[in-house]
Amino acid sequence: MSFLRLARLGSPLRILRDVKKNAVSTTTYDRVAWARGYETLREEMDYCLPGTVPADLTGTLWRNGPGQLDLGGVPYRHPFDGDGMVCALTFKDGRVHFRNRYVRTEGFVQEQAAGRILFKNVFGTLRPGGMLANWFDFSNKNVANTGVVYYADKLWALWEAAPPHRLNPHSLETVGLDKFLGELPFSAHPRFDPLTGHLWNFGVEVGLASRLHLYELDRTGRVVSHRVETLKGFAFIHDFVLTPHYAIFFQNPMALDPWPFVWGQKGAGECLNFAAGEPTRILVMPRAGGPMVTLTADPFFVFHHANGFEQDGLIQVDSVRYEEYLKAPEDKDFRTLGFDELPGGKLWRTTLNVVSRQVTTRCLGDRMGEFPAVAVAGLPQRDIYWGTADCLQNGPLQVVCRLNTQTGQEDRYSFAPTGFVGEPVVIPSATGGWVISLVYQSDVHRTAVAIFAAEQIAAGPVALLPLAHHLPYGLHGSWSPGFLSDTQS
Ligand code: CO
């Protein structure tokens, strides 16, 4: 790398040497440039993107994530406290239309009217005024920012600790909190049964003993099964997998110290600690009924699973695994945090034998990353798609990567040093499929839509369409093929 290029990147600069490739590749990213991707986007827009995409790519990419990360001049403490902003990117006749709207949660509406933070948030954004303003406040603002799914003519913005918000799928206007399950939580990671097309989801009521709910919704959106299990200890479960015969949950080994929350010093999520002396509990629920089987493994932490499937009498679960809970140091703003201060996640395969109760684990590769996905979840899949750091150390996601789990071969495309990728959404098709990721381009402070042929990632995007602005780094998205039903909410 030339000195000119180094000078242009400015300071602080990290130079990371990929030692396993004999120091041939030297990669960089600029932390200040990366952090600008967390700037609030207040505007709500509708417009067509310039450029064209493959004409057979027809449908809507939904995407949710924190859009507002400060209010009244006060930055939020953690991006997970950001107010949910849903985007719809509609692909039709080779063109893409963009629309974004904030979810009008009760908290968002009241705080926008007041122009300042009024509520206590899970990840540490507190009401102004210190302890006295927050103590014995057991509420948590529902920010509706984690996932979005369109099912049975309903569009839901998802946040795991509460019921979903229903949106109009055409205008993205908020209809309201959808209490079709009463006050029960509905997680941000629903799964589809590849055979019936039914949507399955879970919700955890947390406490000293937690209650885990598993729901099945038929194609009309009716709840056709609902099972409840009481779990031992505090349960932090963000995702699950659904195989033809089982729903499987990894219960992370966590301990809750509630007092800083009670006294108003911290958000509830900041009071969680990794309980390294406890096992990771693997909860296997037979879908047809019958008792839940609990297996145990040496402690590790998981947010996301790539896939779960059954093969040769065993269950395989592929997950991004951390050796401890991903917790930021309390004295630092997340925008100034170095990735080397955080544990990185690697892909692991966990093999379960429900009969012998044996659990074995195997690391699938050395890369660190997040947001794993497969083309058809629930069935054996050769490839896992995810976002990874550009080097072998922990770092921001800059690479769209396809990992062949059978050979270990990788098919990668990097947007380093200036580009930062989001969750890859995989769209299966008869012609090989597509992968879409939103890329924050820090050199121009804009986000672009990158579309790859699913089996040729290294060839680079077949289309890269710029938005007119940046989008704050998002969380999860989903794809609805074809055109939406005209049913209005
Ligand atoms: Co998630």
XYZ file of C-alpha atoms and ligand atoms in Angstrom:
490
model
C 0.000 0.000 0.000
C 1.356 3.384 -0.940
C 1.989 6.160 1.542
C -0.396 8.327 -0.452
C -3.187 5.859 0.149
C -2.272 5.600 3.823
C -2.349 9.369 4.109
C -5.761 9.525 2.469
C -7.218 7.024 4.927
C -6.084 9.262 7.768
C -5.993 8.489 11.426
C -6.768 6.382 13.381
C -5.675 3.699 10.978
C -5.448 0.008 11.545
C -3.186 -2.087 9.416
C -3.932 -5.737 9.775
C -1.587 -8.343 8.449
C -3.018 -11.592 7.213
C -0.191 -13.822 8.451
C -1.734 -17.044 7.194
C -1.326 -15.791 3.626
C 2.386 -15.095 4.127
C 1.677 -11.443 4.760
C 0.690 -10.915 1.139
C -2.598 -9.241 1.903
C -2.568 -6.138 4.026
C -5.953 -4.692 4.699
C -7.192 -1.577 6.363
C -10.279 0.160 7.564
C -10.698 3.533 9.095
C -12.594 3.380 12.391
C -13.903 6.936 12.130
C -15.160 6.274 8.601
C -16.784 3.006 9.788
C -18.502 4.774 12.701
C -20.184 7.298 10.365
C -22.358 4.406 9.211
C -24.154 4.773 12.556
C -25.305 8.327 11.849
C -29.055 8.814 12.209
C -31.141 9.037 9.028
C -34.244 11.110 9.871
C -35.733 11.496 6.381
C -38.399 9.158 5.043
C -38.259 8.758 1.287
C -39.728 7.142 -1.832
C -37.784 7.022 -5.085
C -36.437 4.785 -7.848
C -32.750 3.899 -7.812
C -30.615 4.608 -10.864
C -29.369 1.562 -12.749
C -30.856 -1.806 -13.524
C -30.911 -5.278 -11.985
C -31.544 -8.716 -13.535
C -35.123 -8.653 -14.820
C -35.991 -12.067 -13.360
C -35.316 -10.749 -9.845
C -38.839 -9.808 -8.836
C -39.987 -9.200 -5.297
C -39.395 -7.101 -2.211
C -36.393 -6.997 0.075
C -37.563 -5.943 3.533
C -35.015 -4.723 5.957
C -35.135 -3.448 9.532
C -32.569 -1.796 11.759
C -31.925 1.154 14.018
C -32.472 4.378 12.054
C -32.350 6.981 14.796
C -29.356 6.711 17.131
C -29.578 10.056 18.911
C -32.298 12.443 20.002
C -32.247 15.982 21.322
C -28.483 16.047 20.948
C -28.023 12.967 23.138
C -26.443 9.895 21.479
C -27.994 6.520 22.277
C -25.738 4.279 24.301
C -25.979 1.217 22.054
C -27.097 0.683 18.441
C -29.593 -1.963 19.604
C -31.497 0.894 21.323
C -31.977 2.698 17.987
C -35.540 3.256 16.778
C -36.626 0.733 14.162
C -36.707 1.945 10.562
C -38.089 -0.449 7.971
C -37.018 -0.251 4.326
C -38.727 -1.855 1.345
C -36.651 -2.323 -1.807
C -39.047 -3.424 -4.522
C -37.553 -5.159 -7.568
C -39.752 -5.009 -10.652
C -39.012 -4.986 -14.395
C -35.284 -4.599 -13.775
C -35.687 -1.475 -11.604
C -35.551 -0.991 -7.826
C -37.806 1.299 -5.793
C -36.742 2.400 -2.303
C -39.002 3.365 0.583
C -38.209 3.783 4.290
C -40.468 4.527 7.263
C -39.911 4.596 10.996
C -42.028 2.212 13.025
C -44.387 4.442 15.017
C -43.924 2.661 18.312
C -45.521 4.294 21.323
C -42.076 5.319 22.554
C -40.972 6.743 19.198
C -44.130 8.852 18.801
C -43.901 10.300 22.305
C -40.184 10.987 22.095
C -40.418 12.654 18.682
C -43.136 14.950 20.044
C -41.014 15.785 23.084
C -37.778 16.085 21.110
C -35.874 14.219 23.811
C -35.344 10.761 25.339
C -38.215 9.831 27.676
C -37.801 6.085 28.177
C -35.432 3.507 29.561
C -33.955 1.151 26.933
C -32.667 -2.411 27.195
C -29.071 -1.680 26.152
C -28.334 1.253 28.412
C -29.898 4.364 26.884
C -31.543 5.791 30.006
C -33.850 8.678 30.790
C -31.900 11.890 31.382
C -31.507 12.714 35.067
C -29.367 9.836 36.288
C -30.344 7.163 38.789
C -33.225 9.106 40.289
C -34.913 9.354 36.903
C -34.509 5.625 36.203
C -34.708 3.697 39.453
C -37.525 1.209 39.903
C -38.454 1.783 36.275
C -38.981 -1.784 35.054
C -40.131 -0.778 31.597
C -38.129 -1.355 28.432
C -38.873 0.693 25.325
C -40.026 -1.513 22.441
C -37.919 -0.211 19.567
C -39.220 -2.646 16.887
C -35.802 -2.595 15.192
C -34.545 -6.164 14.769
C -36.329 -8.032 11.998
C -39.137 -7.738 9.478
C -41.240 -10.448 7.865
C -44.170 -10.518 5.436
C -46.488 -13.459 5.983
C -50.194 -14.164 5.441
C -50.647 -10.663 3.953
C -49.234 -9.100 7.107
C -45.993 -7.192 7.467
C -44.489 -7.312 10.943
C -41.595 -5.322 12.432
C -40.048 -7.610 15.048
C -38.375 -7.037 18.414
C -37.809 -10.108 20.538
C -39.114 -8.973 23.931
C -42.616 -7.917 22.848
C -45.441 -8.487 20.363
C -44.692 -7.366 16.785
C -45.754 -4.085 15.204
C -47.937 -4.465 12.149
C -47.165 -2.282 9.142
C -48.996 -1.635 5.898
C -46.869 -3.600 3.379
C -47.544 -1.075 0.618
C -46.979 2.239 2.418
C -44.960 0.968 5.441
C -47.266 3.018 7.675
C -47.564 1.608 11.181
C -50.919 -0.031 11.906
C -50.025 -0.670 15.554
C -48.856 -3.262 18.037
C -50.315 -6.593 16.879
C -51.523 -8.421 19.976
C -52.666 -11.583 18.241
C -50.763 -13.445 21.011
C -51.799 -11.038 23.748
C -48.764 -9.586 25.485
C -46.531 -12.573 24.677
C -43.210 -11.897 22.933
C -42.653 -12.853 19.285
C -38.951 -13.103 18.408
C -37.112 -11.380 15.548
C -36.072 -14.755 14.062
C -39.066 -16.633 12.698
C -38.359 -19.727 10.604
C -40.332 -21.274 7.766
C -41.096 -24.955 7.464
C -39.783 -25.743 3.957
C -42.397 -28.491 3.545
C -45.618 -26.805 4.763
C -44.586 -23.159 4.339
C -45.881 -22.500 7.863
C -44.184 -19.787 9.897
C -42.776 -20.881 13.240
C -41.517 -18.503 15.863
C -40.728 -18.369 19.540
C -40.792 -15.900 22.397
C -39.055 -15.909 25.766
C -40.587 -14.460 28.914
C -37.447 -13.877 30.939
C -37.079 -14.077 34.681
C -35.406 -16.174 37.351
C -37.202 -19.049 35.656
C -37.917 -18.280 31.998
C -40.819 -19.445 29.879
C -40.166 -20.415 26.273
C -43.116 -20.244 23.862
C -43.124 -21.930 20.452
C -45.780 -20.856 17.940
C -46.838 -22.251 14.568
C -48.880 -20.076 12.210
C -50.611 -21.527 9.163
C -50.688 -19.743 5.798
C -53.686 -17.651 6.863
C -51.771 -16.393 9.913
C -53.821 -18.447 12.395
C -51.935 -19.860 15.405
C -52.315 -23.626 14.945
C -49.974 -24.742 17.729
C -48.552 -23.113 20.838
C -46.261 -24.915 23.251
C -44.767 -23.561 26.483
C -41.720 -24.847 28.398
C -40.352 -23.562 31.685
C -36.566 -23.278 31.533
C -33.982 -23.479 34.232
C -32.406 -20.093 34.999
C -32.292 -16.936 32.951
C -32.737 -17.601 29.254
C -31.084 -15.462 26.595
C -32.169 -16.997 23.302
C -32.109 -14.835 20.174
C -32.588 -17.376 17.368
C -33.558 -21.019 16.793
C -33.593 -23.657 14.056
C -36.431 -25.722 12.701
C -35.788 -29.146 11.179
C -38.486 -31.470 9.802
C -38.992 -33.076 13.231
C -37.569 -30.655 15.804
C -37.372 -27.065 17.002
C -33.940 -26.520 18.564
C -32.797 -23.742 20.889
C -29.350 -22.966 22.311
C -29.747 -21.509 25.802
C -26.632 -19.429 26.394
C -25.011 -19.709 29.840
C -25.932 -16.315 31.269
C -26.326 -14.781 34.709
C -28.409 -11.709 35.466
C -27.356 -9.206 38.115
C -30.624 -7.232 38.360
C -29.608 -4.571 40.869
C -27.975 -1.984 38.543
C -31.205 -2.175 36.495
C -33.410 -1.785 39.564
C -31.343 1.149 40.862
C -31.523 2.871 37.483
C -27.809 2.687 36.687
C -27.982 0.353 33.684
C -30.283 -1.081 31.069
C -31.428 -4.680 31.579
C -29.181 -5.958 28.766
C -26.112 -4.469 30.452
C -26.821 -6.530 33.581
C -26.170 -9.811 31.781
C -22.912 -11.649 32.283
C -21.479 -14.779 30.739
C -21.699 -17.657 33.236
C -18.605 -19.585 32.185
C -19.163 -22.232 34.872
C -22.509 -23.215 33.359
C -23.002 -25.356 30.249
C -24.694 -24.187 27.065
C -28.033 -25.979 27.176
C -29.384 -27.323 23.896
C -33.149 -27.689 23.996
C -34.631 -30.111 21.479
C -38.427 -29.968 21.132
C -40.081 -32.678 19.036
C -42.490 -30.841 16.757
C -45.073 -33.593 16.974
C -45.212 -33.291 20.778
C -43.545 -35.332 23.489
C -41.054 -34.241 26.107
C -38.336 -31.702 25.397
C -34.814 -33.160 25.515
C -32.067 -31.045 27.089
C -28.470 -31.691 26.019
C -25.428 -29.858 27.346
C -22.175 -28.617 25.826
C -19.125 -26.760 27.093
C -20.047 -23.077 27.471
C -20.203 -20.848 24.400
C -22.441 -18.032 23.226
C -24.624 -17.861 20.114
C -26.786 -15.114 18.629
C -27.447 -16.626 15.214
C -27.763 -19.977 13.558
C -27.116 -20.449 9.840
C -29.149 -23.633 9.594
C -30.291 -26.820 11.273
C -31.037 -30.098 9.517
C -31.368 -33.834 10.019
C -28.968 -36.291 8.419
C -28.201 -39.967 9.119
C -30.126 -39.972 12.400
C -28.306 -36.902 13.697
C -29.201 -33.231 13.966
C -26.664 -30.736 12.650
C -26.808 -27.104 13.735
C -24.495 -24.538 12.116
C -24.072 -21.356 14.167
C -21.867 -18.313 14.670
C -20.280 -19.085 17.992
C -18.423 -16.843 20.452
C -16.295 -18.116 23.284
C -17.976 -15.617 25.602
C -20.832 -13.104 25.661
C -20.295 -10.216 23.272
C -20.303 -7.393 25.791
C -18.813 -3.973 25.162
C -16.688 -2.308 27.858
C -18.994 -0.105 29.942
C -16.850 3.006 29.892
C -16.721 3.341 26.085
C -19.039 4.647 23.411
C -19.611 1.894 20.829
C -18.542 4.283 18.059
C -15.031 4.480 19.515
C -14.646 0.782 20.258
C -11.850 -1.217 18.686
C -12.882 -4.624 17.338
C -9.836 -6.152 19.014
C -11.578 -5.394 22.338
C -14.467 -7.710 21.420
C -14.643 -11.468 20.933
C -15.221 -12.516 17.317
C -17.683 -15.142 16.123
C -16.726 -18.162 14.006
C -18.883 -20.727 12.244
C -19.222 -23.994 14.147
C -21.187 -27.159 13.523
C -22.847 -28.743 16.545
C -23.911 -32.370 16.060
C -26.666 -33.724 18.294
C -27.525 -37.338 18.922
C -30.885 -37.194 20.663
C -30.825 -40.938 21.464
C -27.371 -41.172 23.073
C -27.557 -37.498 24.191
C -24.106 -36.893 22.783
C -23.051 -33.449 21.564
C -19.978 -32.907 19.403
C -18.728 -29.623 17.964
C -16.452 -28.707 15.077
C -15.152 -25.349 13.868
C -15.923 -24.806 10.170
C -13.302 -22.124 9.497
C -11.055 -19.414 10.890
C -12.954 -16.378 9.642
C -14.847 -14.105 12.009
C -18.192 -12.686 11.004
C -21.944 -12.577 11.521
C -25.384 -12.752 9.906
C -25.215 -16.324 8.542
C -27.842 -17.499 6.058
C -28.616 -20.394 3.736
C -30.848 -20.721 0.681
C -33.385 -23.121 2.232
C -33.223 -23.383 6.011
C -34.240 -26.655 7.672
C -32.801 -28.951 4.968
C -29.170 -29.961 4.319
C -27.385 -27.113 2.510
C -23.853 -27.150 1.159
C -23.266 -23.400 1.377
C -23.473 -20.849 4.166
C -23.460 -17.147 3.277
C -22.386 -14.545 5.828
C -20.575 -11.275 6.314
C -16.982 -11.480 7.538
C -14.095 -9.242 8.488
C -11.572 -8.630 5.733
C -8.733 -10.176 7.716
C -8.445 -13.211 9.968
C -8.809 -11.105 13.115
C -12.034 -9.591 14.396
C -13.159 -6.527 12.470
C -16.182 -4.851 10.920
C -18.009 -6.844 8.256
C -16.506 -5.952 4.871
C -16.790 -9.210 2.952
C -19.678 -11.170 1.486
C -18.602 -14.777 1.894
C -19.921 -18.157 0.770
C -18.487 -21.086 2.701
C -18.737 -24.546 1.196
C -19.234 -26.612 4.373
C -18.225 -29.834 2.619
C -14.834 -28.680 1.313
C -14.153 -25.636 3.506
C -13.615 -23.586 0.339
C -14.542 -19.923 0.430
C -15.940 -17.715 -2.294
C -15.457 -14.113 -1.129
C -15.821 -10.548 -2.280
C -14.370 -7.754 -0.182
C -15.483 -4.123 -0.082
C -12.463 -3.140 2.054
C -11.073 -0.680 2.873
C -14.002 1.753 2.528
C -17.061 -0.541 2.249
C -18.963 -2.257 5.092
C -21.546 -4.960 4.420
C -24.774 -5.988 6.106
C -26.640 -9.273 6.318
C -26.599 -11.226 3.053
C -30.140 -12.192 2.073
C -30.206 -15.338 -0.062
C -32.833 -15.643 -2.791
C -33.089 -19.143 -4.251
C -34.002 -19.439 -7.911
C -34.012 -22.070 -10.628
C -31.057 -20.322 -12.274
C -28.744 -20.474 -9.247
C -30.088 -17.751 -7.025
C -29.012 -14.335 -5.839
C -27.496 -12.789 -2.756
C -28.277 -9.193 -1.811
C -26.362 -7.152 0.739
C -26.514 -3.464 1.581
C -23.045 -1.919 1.560
C -22.169 1.288 3.394
C -19.634 3.120 1.225
C -17.811 5.329 3.692
C -15.817 7.207 1.026
C -19.028 8.782 -0.286
C -21.163 8.342 2.895
C -23.817 6.435 0.983
C -25.273 2.954 1.001
C -25.506 0.811 -2.124
C -27.488 -2.331 -2.955
C -25.100 -5.093 -4.021
C -26.551 -8.049 -5.924
C -24.421 -11.141 -6.481
C -25.002 -14.334 -8.421
C -25.165 -16.732 -5.464
C -22.553 -19.159 -6.823
C -20.127 -16.503 -8.092
C -19.490 -14.202 -5.157
C -15.812 -13.620 -5.977
C -16.787 -12.298 -9.408
C -18.232 -9.278 -7.618
C -21.713 -7.840 -7.716
C -23.636 -8.214 -10.977
C -25.323 -4.950 -10.030
C -24.372 -2.236 -7.531
C -27.075 0.406 -7.215
C -26.390 3.503 -5.108
C -28.989 4.930 -2.772
C -29.180 8.722 -2.637
C -28.009 8.710 1.008
C -26.597 6.417 3.673
C -28.629 3.915 5.683
C -27.520 3.318 9.266
C -26.150 -0.228 9.667
C -29.143 -2.540 9.803
C -29.948 -5.824 11.453
C -32.141 -8.325 9.639
C -34.049 -8.512 6.392
C -36.171 -10.961 4.424
C -37.324 -11.479 0.871
C -40.865 -11.779 -0.514
C -40.881 -13.160 -4.060
C -43.205 -11.841 -6.752
C -45.742 -9.129 -6.081
C -47.530 -8.425 -2.847
C -51.172 -9.256 -2.482
C -53.346 -6.189 -2.930
C -54.936 -6.846 0.458
C -54.595 -3.635 2.388
C -54.162 -3.647 6.143
Co -30.573 -11.437 15.100
